[in-house]
Amino acid sequence: MPDPQTAAVAPLDPALMAEIEALRATTHTTRRATVSAMEDCLHVPFPVLDHGFIRVVDYMGDDGAIVQAARVSYGRGTRQVREDRGLIRYLMRHRHTTPFEMAEIKVHVKLPIFVARQWIRHRTANVNEYSARYSVLDREFYIPAPDHLAAQSADNRQGREGVVTGEEAAEVLDILRGDALRCHVNYERMLNAEGDGHDPTRQGLARELARMNLTLNTYTQWYWKIDLHNLMHFVSLRADPHAQYEIRVYAEVLADILGWWVPLTTEAFQDYRVGGLHLSRHALAVVRKALAGEAVAQADSGLSPREWRELWAALGQASSPES
Amino acid sequence: MPDPQTAAVAPLDPALMAEIEALRATTHTTRRATVSAMEDCLHVPFPVLDHGFIRVVDYMGDDGAIVQAARVSYGRGTRQVREDRGLIRYLMRHRHTTPFEMAEIKVHVKLPIFVARQWIRHRTANVNEYSARYSVLDREFYIPAPDHLAAQSADNRQGREGVVTGEEAAEVLDILRGDALRCHVNYERMLNAEGDGHDPTRQGLARELARMNLTLNTYTQWYWKIDLHNLMHFVSLRADPHAQYEIRVYAEVLADILGWWVPLTTEAFQDYRVGGLHLSRHALAVVRKALAGEAVAQADSGLSPREWRELWAALGQASSPES
Amino acid sequence: MPDPQTAAVAPLDPALMAEIEALRATTHTTRRATVSAMEDCLHVPFPVLDHGFIRVVDYMGDDGAIVQAARVSYGRGTRQVREDRGLIRYLMRHRHTTPFEMAEIKVHVKLPIFVARQWIRHRTANVNEYSARYSVLDREFYIPAPDHLAAQSADNRQGREGVVTGEEAAEVLDILRGDALRCHVNYERMLNAEGDGHDPTRQGLARELARMNLTLNTYTQWYWKIDLHNLMHFVSLRADPHAQYEIRVYAEVLADILGWWVPLTTEAFQDYRVGGLHLSRHALAVVRKALAGEAVAQADSGLSPREWRELWAALGQASSPES
Amino acid sequence: MPDPQTAAVAPLDPALMAEIEALRATTHTTRRATVSAMEDCLHVPFPVLDHGFIRVVDYMGDDGAIVQAARVSYGRGTRQVREDRGLIRYLMRHRHTTPFEMAEIKVHVKLPIFVARQWIRHRTANVNEYSARYSVLDREFYIPAPDHLAAQSADNRQGREGVVTGEEAAEVLDILRGDALRCHVNYERMLNAEGDGHDPTRQGLARELARMNLTLNTYTQWYWKIDLHNLMHFVSLRADPHAQYEIRVYAEVLADILGWWVPLTTEAFQDYRVGGLHLSRHALAVVRKALAGEAVAQADSGLSPREWRELWAALGQASSPES
């Protein structure tokens, strides 16, 4: 796990950088639970993609807050019986989710619009997004690095397969850069804002309309506030290998922050949620038979050929029993 | 209020049109509460903007469902005491919102992406959006009609003021059309999909990446399901004159549907929610004084000059007392 | 699975029974998706516990509604590729939950207050409860049947272990009946309502206060509306053997209704959600080793002794490898 | 507004009191926004009713957090234009609610079960309640003070009217005390817990069952976490004169905490939300006419006689125009 004190820092516009330095230079005394690693990383903008970042703006609670809430639920007895780590693991294992809703975090995120559109589907969070009705979006677009120019899979409509290379890659990058730039130049022309290039004979199109000319790789930003339970849900879905690369890299930074913030909860999350395997009813029957030494075959397993292959791969068997 | 039987119908692609005709031709017998005007409009695509539409896909409950739920809450006595209309007005006036959550509606909407991004901020709804990770978006963009080319207000950053006209308007329309088209042509080129124009020597960029080249006026579509209480909240915010025109026209169609679906609730909604005026603490003090025949003045009212002007305009006084 | 046409019917007060018969006798013509088995069971009060019931008041959508919503998300390609059952299983397996939010159900439930307090923790639903501020609660209490007088487990604070029997059982039943009855008699005395026993010299305590004298086994009732996705979540938690018997019996009726309403979804739910097994990270490592023929031992597995025992029991091995 | 440093403190059981003193004695250094008045009141149990309390366990953000979030939404321009107070008032007035979701608070509450049942209807919050499945509830009940023994209104089923007095009051208090006590004594007898009075020949009823014998005035407790926007909504509904006294006193303590936590937001909340008046469409028409010097009459106003009376009372006119 990276160390918040040595992690790379995203280059920001000087005004925001000065604001961040002022915030980091100011400390207060508090009676609230405080996490040392979070204090270290507070306000630090961790870079994501070519122009994005995530920075923690505030947090509430720590591993102890989960324990504290669980002990209200389970009453006096809990106080002596279990140490914190055991209680947190018990809660995670048995899906007692409400204590994990008792901690909260707020992050400032800069991200391409097409990533923002995926992200916002997680509704159990609070969001304040930069408004292009009121303000003008900067000329910043996401352009993939060459090794992330994923090619379309031929046999799986959702999938990627390898990367686009050579002349095709060069053309793709030219298109992405050229179209985003032209659209933004025309956006500013339609706005006809005060300042350089302002033409007093033109009225200027309303911001709320001009924005429709921007491409989906334009960067936006927001404040995003979420409780620990829902943050883990987000990370489990979006740090998954099946998630699109461009949102996965944000989820991976959030996973790092999770580890700094609530290390006991994160360990339990890894053990009981994301690091395991869910066996379907038919898969469970197959595993039971195999462990009992009985023969198993895809044909009468109730599993599709694909489920069969994926099951044995997940169980670490290079080849499935039938092959 | 328009009549669902004579309202204009959006031109759709023939496959969807055939599907809709088949759905409309099929009827079933049910014991569920049924609203005749909703049956008339079920599946009919009402046109919005240049390529968008709203069509009702399903609904559950009617005005009677609100009454039924309220009577469970308020018990036996309610049965005799009040007729349906009175009870619904009582609930609306006193903000007893839970009975209005007992009816539900599902609509299919086609809308530009920048409108979808505003719309989705209403989190208390269920959404299934067309996925550009899996599928290819059609070459359809929103291009404003000339009388909706709003100009930016000079003194209000959020505002519009008049419309852009003449050569400026022509240039804006050229930009919007040209950039959206070029971006979509390049999107398809990067995809290198099977069919006409497919180049077997190129791999094709993954759909999930290629979509980032599209402009925000590209049309998307979704199924949107919401309860009656939250639908009224949406309509009150988005059919408001301050809402952006491009989302307001959708909210106005939803307001029509509301009237067909639950006429008693809609009447109460108009009377107690959207057709009235909220007086702030200071505004209330001013109105009390004015009604008592006392002199009132902005300076010692606690209202800002702008609040003062807006108050008297809302109260129908051409000029405020001070002028 | 029971048949809605032959399932037992709860005895209800004659007024509600007459209302139900009138509702069942009325049919309408609709263009909406209709499920024959649901029409059969609409409004029928299925008995639960000694005085409770569940009856379906309305529903929206069927298995086809899930398919329809998924096809909007995944676009044209889906139309040909997969038949409905396969698509529903694919969605369930890969936890694409939003299409399952596109169907909705509303039930009328009569249940003891202590069960209602557990139930209400599921927040993603709409509720209208009978209000004891406005109305008077009937003299009906839940008294467990003798074979459900669970005894407290000695070694597990949450658990039950066998049942209380003999004189102890008789005393428990006497206490439950006697205290609930006395409290309700005193409740009515404090209310001093109009009618028999009204004493004109007394004012009568406000209903909102008098209700505090009732015991937690008093029956209440509510309308409860929920989408299919959240209903499955409720059933998976509350029809589980670890759930308290008194809520489990309600969840089991909801599970039956699920099967009538959306049979394809229910089959997938059984196969991929409730009928399987979640292996933790450490449990997965153990199973991989065992399948590869390697020796496994609790001591170095990372599993607690209890997790170890439960794993092998779930895997159908009467004795774990170490014993 | 009371001062958190001199407010009365609820007497608590010594174990919790020692825990609180230890928490208050420990301070940390933090870079997070800190509110001095909240630090003063952190963990202090403010008494409510006869045995209840509210204590702040944690908080996140301050007035500045709302401003900070709004400035992300509205972009650069906002920085210079408006000072904090003006921006907060603008947001409140125009119902821009999302910035107010960016601050969060967590409180520990002890309250009677019948109050908890009203409270929990506010679903947009996180709750961890003391579980009577796992633990034994203390012998503590809410018994109203004599001046809060509200009598039932004769003409308004929901209403109170005066208080019950004399012999009737004495009898009511005897009933409430006697029934609650007897039910709790029998609860403990059925539990047959270890310790004094344990009978080794009896098994003891499961806690999850025995609890059903408790009365609704028994105290429970929970941790409750909510964002600032939803807290204001709760306070506006429950600190209202129409709310039941027993929940209103909790809402009033929350209103005090609101004032300590976010004074600028609280001022705007008082001015624009709770201290004003909502005029319905018909009421607005009446006020417009009256201000224009025209005659107004209930009969042709569209207002019911009751609405008419309430309107003029709210407008501070001792007698309405018609009388």
Short mmCIF file of C-alpha atoms in Angstrom, two decimals, chain C residues 76-315:
data_model
loop_
_atom_site.label_atom_id
_atom_site.label_comp_id
_atom_site.label_asym_id
_atom_site.label_seq_id
_atom_site.Cartn_x
_atom_site.Cartn_y
_atom_site.Cartn_z
CA ARG C 76 -29.83 -3.45 -30.24
CA GLY C 77 -27.48 -6.40 -30.21
CA THR C 78 -29.24 -7.92 -27.25
CA ARG C 79 -32.47 -8.35 -29.16
CA GLN C 80 -31.36 -11.31 -31.14
CA VAL C 81 -28.60 -12.73 -29.06
CA ARG C 82 -30.20 -13.96 -25.91
CA GLU C 83 -33.57 -15.28 -24.96
CA ASP C 84 -35.24 -13.82 -21.86
CA ARG C 85 -34.22 -16.50 -19.37
CA GLY C 86 -30.58 -16.35 -20.37
CA LEU C 87 -30.51 -12.59 -20.15
CA ILE C 88 -32.10 -12.56 -16.69
CA ARG C 89 -29.60 -15.14 -15.45
CA TYR C 90 -26.74 -13.13 -16.92
CA LEU C 91 -27.93 -9.98 -15.14
CA MET C 92 -28.35 -11.78 -11.81
CA ARG C 93 -24.98 -13.50 -12.04
CA HIS C 94 -23.09 -10.32 -12.83
CA ARG C 95 -25.00 -8.23 -10.28
CA HIS C 96 -26.42 -5.84 -12.88
CA THR C 97 -29.06 -4.77 -10.44
CA THR C 98 -30.71 -1.76 -12.09
CA PRO C 99 -33.04 -3.69 -14.45
CA PHE C 100 -34.51 -5.43 -11.39
CA GLU C 101 -35.46 -2.02 -10.00
CA MET C 102 -37.87 -1.59 -12.93
CA ALA C 103 -40.66 -3.72 -11.42
CA GLU C 104 -42.57 -2.69 -8.32
CA ILE C 105 -45.00 -4.29 -5.87
CA LYS C 106 -47.27 -3.00 -3.12
CA VAL C 107 -48.52 -5.15 -0.25
CA HIS C 108 -50.77 -4.61 2.72
CA VAL C 109 -49.28 -6.22 5.82
CA LYS C 110 -50.63 -6.79 9.30
CA LEU C 111 -47.83 -7.55 11.76
CA PRO C 112 -46.82 -7.23 15.44
CA ILE C 113 -45.07 -3.96 16.34
CA PHE C 114 -41.79 -5.66 17.32
CA VAL C 115 -41.66 -7.26 13.85
CA ALA C 116 -42.50 -3.91 12.24
CA ARG C 117 -39.50 -2.38 14.02
CA GLN C 118 -37.12 -4.89 12.42
CA TRP C 119 -38.79 -4.64 9.03
CA ILE C 120 -38.57 -0.85 8.83
CA ARG C 121 -34.77 -0.94 8.91
CA HIS C 122 -34.98 -1.67 5.19
CA ARG C 123 -35.14 1.94 4.17
CA THR C 124 -35.42 1.61 0.39
CA ALA C 125 -39.19 1.17 0.39
CA ASN C 126 -42.29 3.32 0.81
CA VAL C 127 -44.44 2.85 3.89
CA ASN C 128 -47.81 4.06 5.11
CA GLU C 129 -48.45 2.75 8.60
CA TYR C 130 -51.66 2.81 10.59
CA SER C 131 -51.29 5.80 12.89
CA ALA C 132 -52.07 5.39 16.57
CA ARG C 133 -51.98 9.20 16.83
CA TYR C 134 -55.18 9.33 14.78
CA SER C 135 -56.84 6.00 15.38
CA VAL C 136 -57.32 3.36 18.05
CA LEU C 137 -55.47 0.06 17.78
CA ASP C 138 -57.54 -3.12 17.96
CA ARG C 139 -57.22 -5.59 20.82
CA GLU C 140 -55.08 -8.08 18.92
CA PHE C 141 -51.71 -9.38 20.09
CA TYR C 142 -49.27 -11.93 18.85
CA ILE C 143 -49.04 -14.93 21.18
CA PRO C 144 -46.52 -17.54 19.98
CA ALA C 145 -47.66 -21.08 19.33
CA PRO C 146 -46.13 -23.48 21.92
CA ASP C 147 -43.61 -24.89 19.43
CA HIS C 148 -42.26 -21.40 18.75
CA LEU C 149 -41.49 -20.45 22.33
CA ALA C 150 -37.76 -20.34 21.59
CA ALA C 151 -35.39 -20.61 24.56
CA GLN C 152 -32.32 -18.40 24.90
CA SER C 153 -29.09 -20.05 23.83
CA ALA C 154 -26.60 -20.24 26.68
CA ASP C 155 -23.47 -19.74 24.59
CA ASN C 156 -24.67 -17.38 21.89
CA ARG C 157 -26.27 -14.18 23.04
CA GLN C 158 -28.21 -13.73 19.83
CA GLY C 159 -29.27 -17.32 19.53
CA ARG C 160 -32.18 -19.58 20.28
CA GLU C 161 -31.79 -23.15 21.42
CA GLY C 162 -34.75 -25.48 21.63
CA VAL C 163 -38.03 -24.31 23.07
CA VAL C 164 -39.34 -23.57 26.51
CA THR C 165 -41.69 -26.33 27.64
CA GLY C 166 -43.90 -27.57 30.45
CA GLU C 167 -44.76 -25.26 33.33
CA GLU C 168 -42.33 -22.63 32.16
CA ALA C 169 -44.10 -22.47 28.79
CA ALA C 170 -47.49 -22.24 30.44
CA GLU C 171 -46.30 -19.38 32.63
CA VAL C 172 -44.77 -17.53 29.66
CA LEU C 173 -48.02 -17.77 27.71
CA ASP C 174 -50.00 -16.59 30.73
CA ILE C 175 -47.70 -13.60 31.13
CA LEU C 176 -47.81 -12.64 27.44
CA ARG C 177 -51.58 -12.91 27.25
CA GLY C 178 -52.25 -11.29 30.60
CA ASP C 179 -49.92 -8.32 30.23
CA ALA C 180 -50.98 -7.50 26.67
CA LEU C 181 -54.64 -7.69 27.62
CA ARG C 182 -54.32 -5.60 30.79
CA CYS C 183 -52.31 -2.97 28.94
CA HIS C 184 -54.92 -2.74 26.19
CA VAL C 185 -57.82 -2.59 28.64
CA ASN C 186 -56.05 0.27 30.43
CA TYR C 187 -55.28 1.91 27.07
CA GLU C 188 -59.00 2.04 26.30
CA ARG C 189 -59.79 3.20 29.80
CA MET C 190 -57.35 6.12 29.47
CA LEU C 191 -58.77 6.97 26.02
CA ASN C 192 -62.32 7.05 27.41
CA ALA C 193 -63.64 6.91 23.86
CA GLU C 194 -67.25 7.55 22.85
CA GLY C 195 -69.46 4.49 23.02
CA ASP C 196 -69.80 1.68 25.56
CA GLY C 197 -68.11 2.49 28.84
CA HIS C 198 -67.62 6.18 28.02
CA ASP C 199 -67.49 8.27 31.19
CA PRO C 200 -68.66 11.83 30.47
CA THR C 201 -66.93 13.18 33.59
CA ARG C 202 -63.49 12.31 32.24
CA GLN C 203 -61.70 14.04 29.36
CA GLY C 204 -59.80 11.09 27.96
CA LEU C 205 -56.07 11.02 27.33
CA ALA C 206 -54.85 11.96 23.83
CA ARG C 207 -54.45 8.96 21.55
CA GLU C 208 -50.86 9.92 20.80
CA LEU C 209 -50.08 9.47 24.51
CA ALA C 210 -52.30 6.55 25.45
CA ARG C 211 -50.63 4.33 22.85
CA MET C 212 -47.45 4.27 24.92
CA ASN C 213 -49.16 1.81 27.26
CA LEU C 214 -49.42 -0.90 24.58
CA THR C 215 -47.09 -3.89 24.47
CA LEU C 216 -44.81 -4.59 21.52
CA ASN C 217 -46.77 -7.67 20.43
CA THR C 218 -49.79 -5.53 19.56
CA TYR C 219 -50.62 -5.74 15.85
CA THR C 220 -50.20 -2.81 13.52
CA GLN C 221 -50.57 -2.67 9.73
CA TRP C 222 -49.13 -0.86 6.78
CA TYR C 223 -48.94 -0.51 3.03
CA TRP C 224 -45.43 -1.32 1.86
CA LYS C 225 -44.20 -0.61 -1.67
CA ILE C 226 -40.82 -1.79 -2.91
CA ASP C 227 -39.01 -2.52 -6.15
CA LEU C 228 -38.10 -6.05 -7.16
CA HIS C 229 -34.37 -5.62 -6.51
CA ASN C 230 -34.92 -4.45 -2.97
CA LEU C 231 -37.61 -7.06 -2.37
CA MET C 232 -35.10 -9.79 -3.24
CA HIS C 233 -32.61 -8.21 -0.84
CA PHE C 234 -35.26 -8.24 1.90
CA VAL C 235 -36.18 -11.86 1.21
CA SER C 236 -32.53 -12.96 1.12
CA LEU C 237 -31.94 -11.48 4.58
CA ARG C 238 -35.24 -12.24 6.25
CA ALA C 239 -36.12 -15.67 4.82
CA ASP C 240 -32.68 -16.79 5.98
CA PRO C 241 -32.57 -19.43 8.76
CA HIS C 242 -30.74 -16.92 11.00
CA ALA C 243 -33.62 -14.45 10.87
CA GLN C 244 -36.06 -14.41 13.76
CA TYR C 245 -38.97 -16.80 13.16
CA GLU C 246 -41.60 -14.07 13.48
CA ILE C 247 -40.24 -12.05 10.54
CA ARG C 248 -39.12 -15.10 8.57
CA VAL C 249 -42.68 -16.31 8.11
CA TYR C 250 -43.56 -13.00 6.46
CA ALA C 251 -40.47 -13.23 4.25
CA GLU C 252 -41.48 -16.73 3.22
CA VAL C 253 -44.87 -15.52 2.00
CA LEU C 254 -43.10 -12.76 0.08
CA ALA C 255 -40.82 -15.44 -1.42
CA ASP C 256 -43.92 -17.32 -2.64
CA ILE C 257 -45.32 -14.14 -4.15
CA LEU C 258 -41.95 -13.54 -5.83
CA GLY C 259 -42.22 -16.92 -7.52
CA TRP C 260 -45.72 -16.20 -8.84
CA TRP C 261 -44.82 -12.73 -9.99
CA VAL C 262 -41.47 -13.20 -11.75
CA PRO C 263 -40.70 -16.92 -12.13
CA LEU C 264 -37.57 -16.49 -14.28
CA THR C 265 -36.10 -13.90 -11.93
CA THR C 266 -36.94 -16.06 -8.93
CA GLU C 267 -35.16 -19.06 -10.43
CA ALA C 268 -32.05 -16.97 -11.09
CA PHE C 269 -32.29 -15.49 -7.59
CA GLN C 270 -32.34 -18.99 -6.09
CA ASP C 271 -29.41 -20.14 -8.22
CA TYR C 272 -27.10 -17.14 -7.96
CA ARG C 273 -28.01 -15.40 -4.74
CA VAL C 274 -29.54 -17.42 -1.95
CA GLY C 275 -28.81 -21.02 -2.92
CA GLY C 276 -25.04 -20.66 -3.18
CA LEU C 277 -22.12 -20.02 -0.86
CA HIS C 278 -19.76 -17.09 -0.47
CA LEU C 279 -16.18 -18.22 0.11
CA SER C 280 -13.97 -15.73 1.95
CA ARG C 281 -10.42 -15.16 0.70
CA HIS C 282 -9.04 -17.67 3.19
CA ALA C 283 -11.83 -20.19 2.55
CA LEU C 284 -11.16 -20.00 -1.18
CA ALA C 285 -7.48 -20.76 -0.57
CA VAL C 286 -8.46 -23.82 1.50
CA VAL C 287 -10.83 -25.14 -1.18
CA ARG C 288 -8.22 -24.63 -3.90
CA LYS C 289 -5.69 -26.63 -1.90
CA ALA C 290 -8.15 -29.39 -1.06
CA LEU C 291 -9.15 -29.73 -4.72
CA ALA C 292 -5.47 -29.90 -5.68
CA GLY C 293 -5.05 -32.79 -3.23
CA GLU C 294 -2.95 -30.83 -0.78
CA ALA C 295 -3.33 -31.17 2.98
CA VAL C 296 -5.26 -28.43 4.73
CA ALA C 297 -5.46 -27.60 8.41
CA GLN C 298 -7.42 -25.07 10.38
CA ALA C 299 -4.35 -23.86 12.25
CA ASP C 300 -2.66 -22.30 9.23
CA SER C 301 -5.79 -21.54 7.20
CA GLY C 302 -6.46 -18.03 8.48
CA LEU C 303 -9.96 -19.24 9.42
CA SER C 304 -11.21 -19.32 12.97
CA PRO C 305 -12.27 -22.74 14.33
CA ARG C 306 -15.89 -21.70 13.89
CA GLU C 307 -15.38 -20.51 10.31
CA TRP C 308 -13.53 -23.78 9.62
CA ARG C 309 -16.44 -25.90 10.90
CA GLU C 310 -19.03 -23.87 9.07
CA LEU C 311 -17.05 -24.06 5.80
CA TRP C 312 -16.90 -27.84 5.80
CA ALA C 313 -20.53 -28.15 6.80
CA ALA C 314 -21.49 -25.89 3.89
CA LEU C 315 -19.32 -27.98 1.60
#
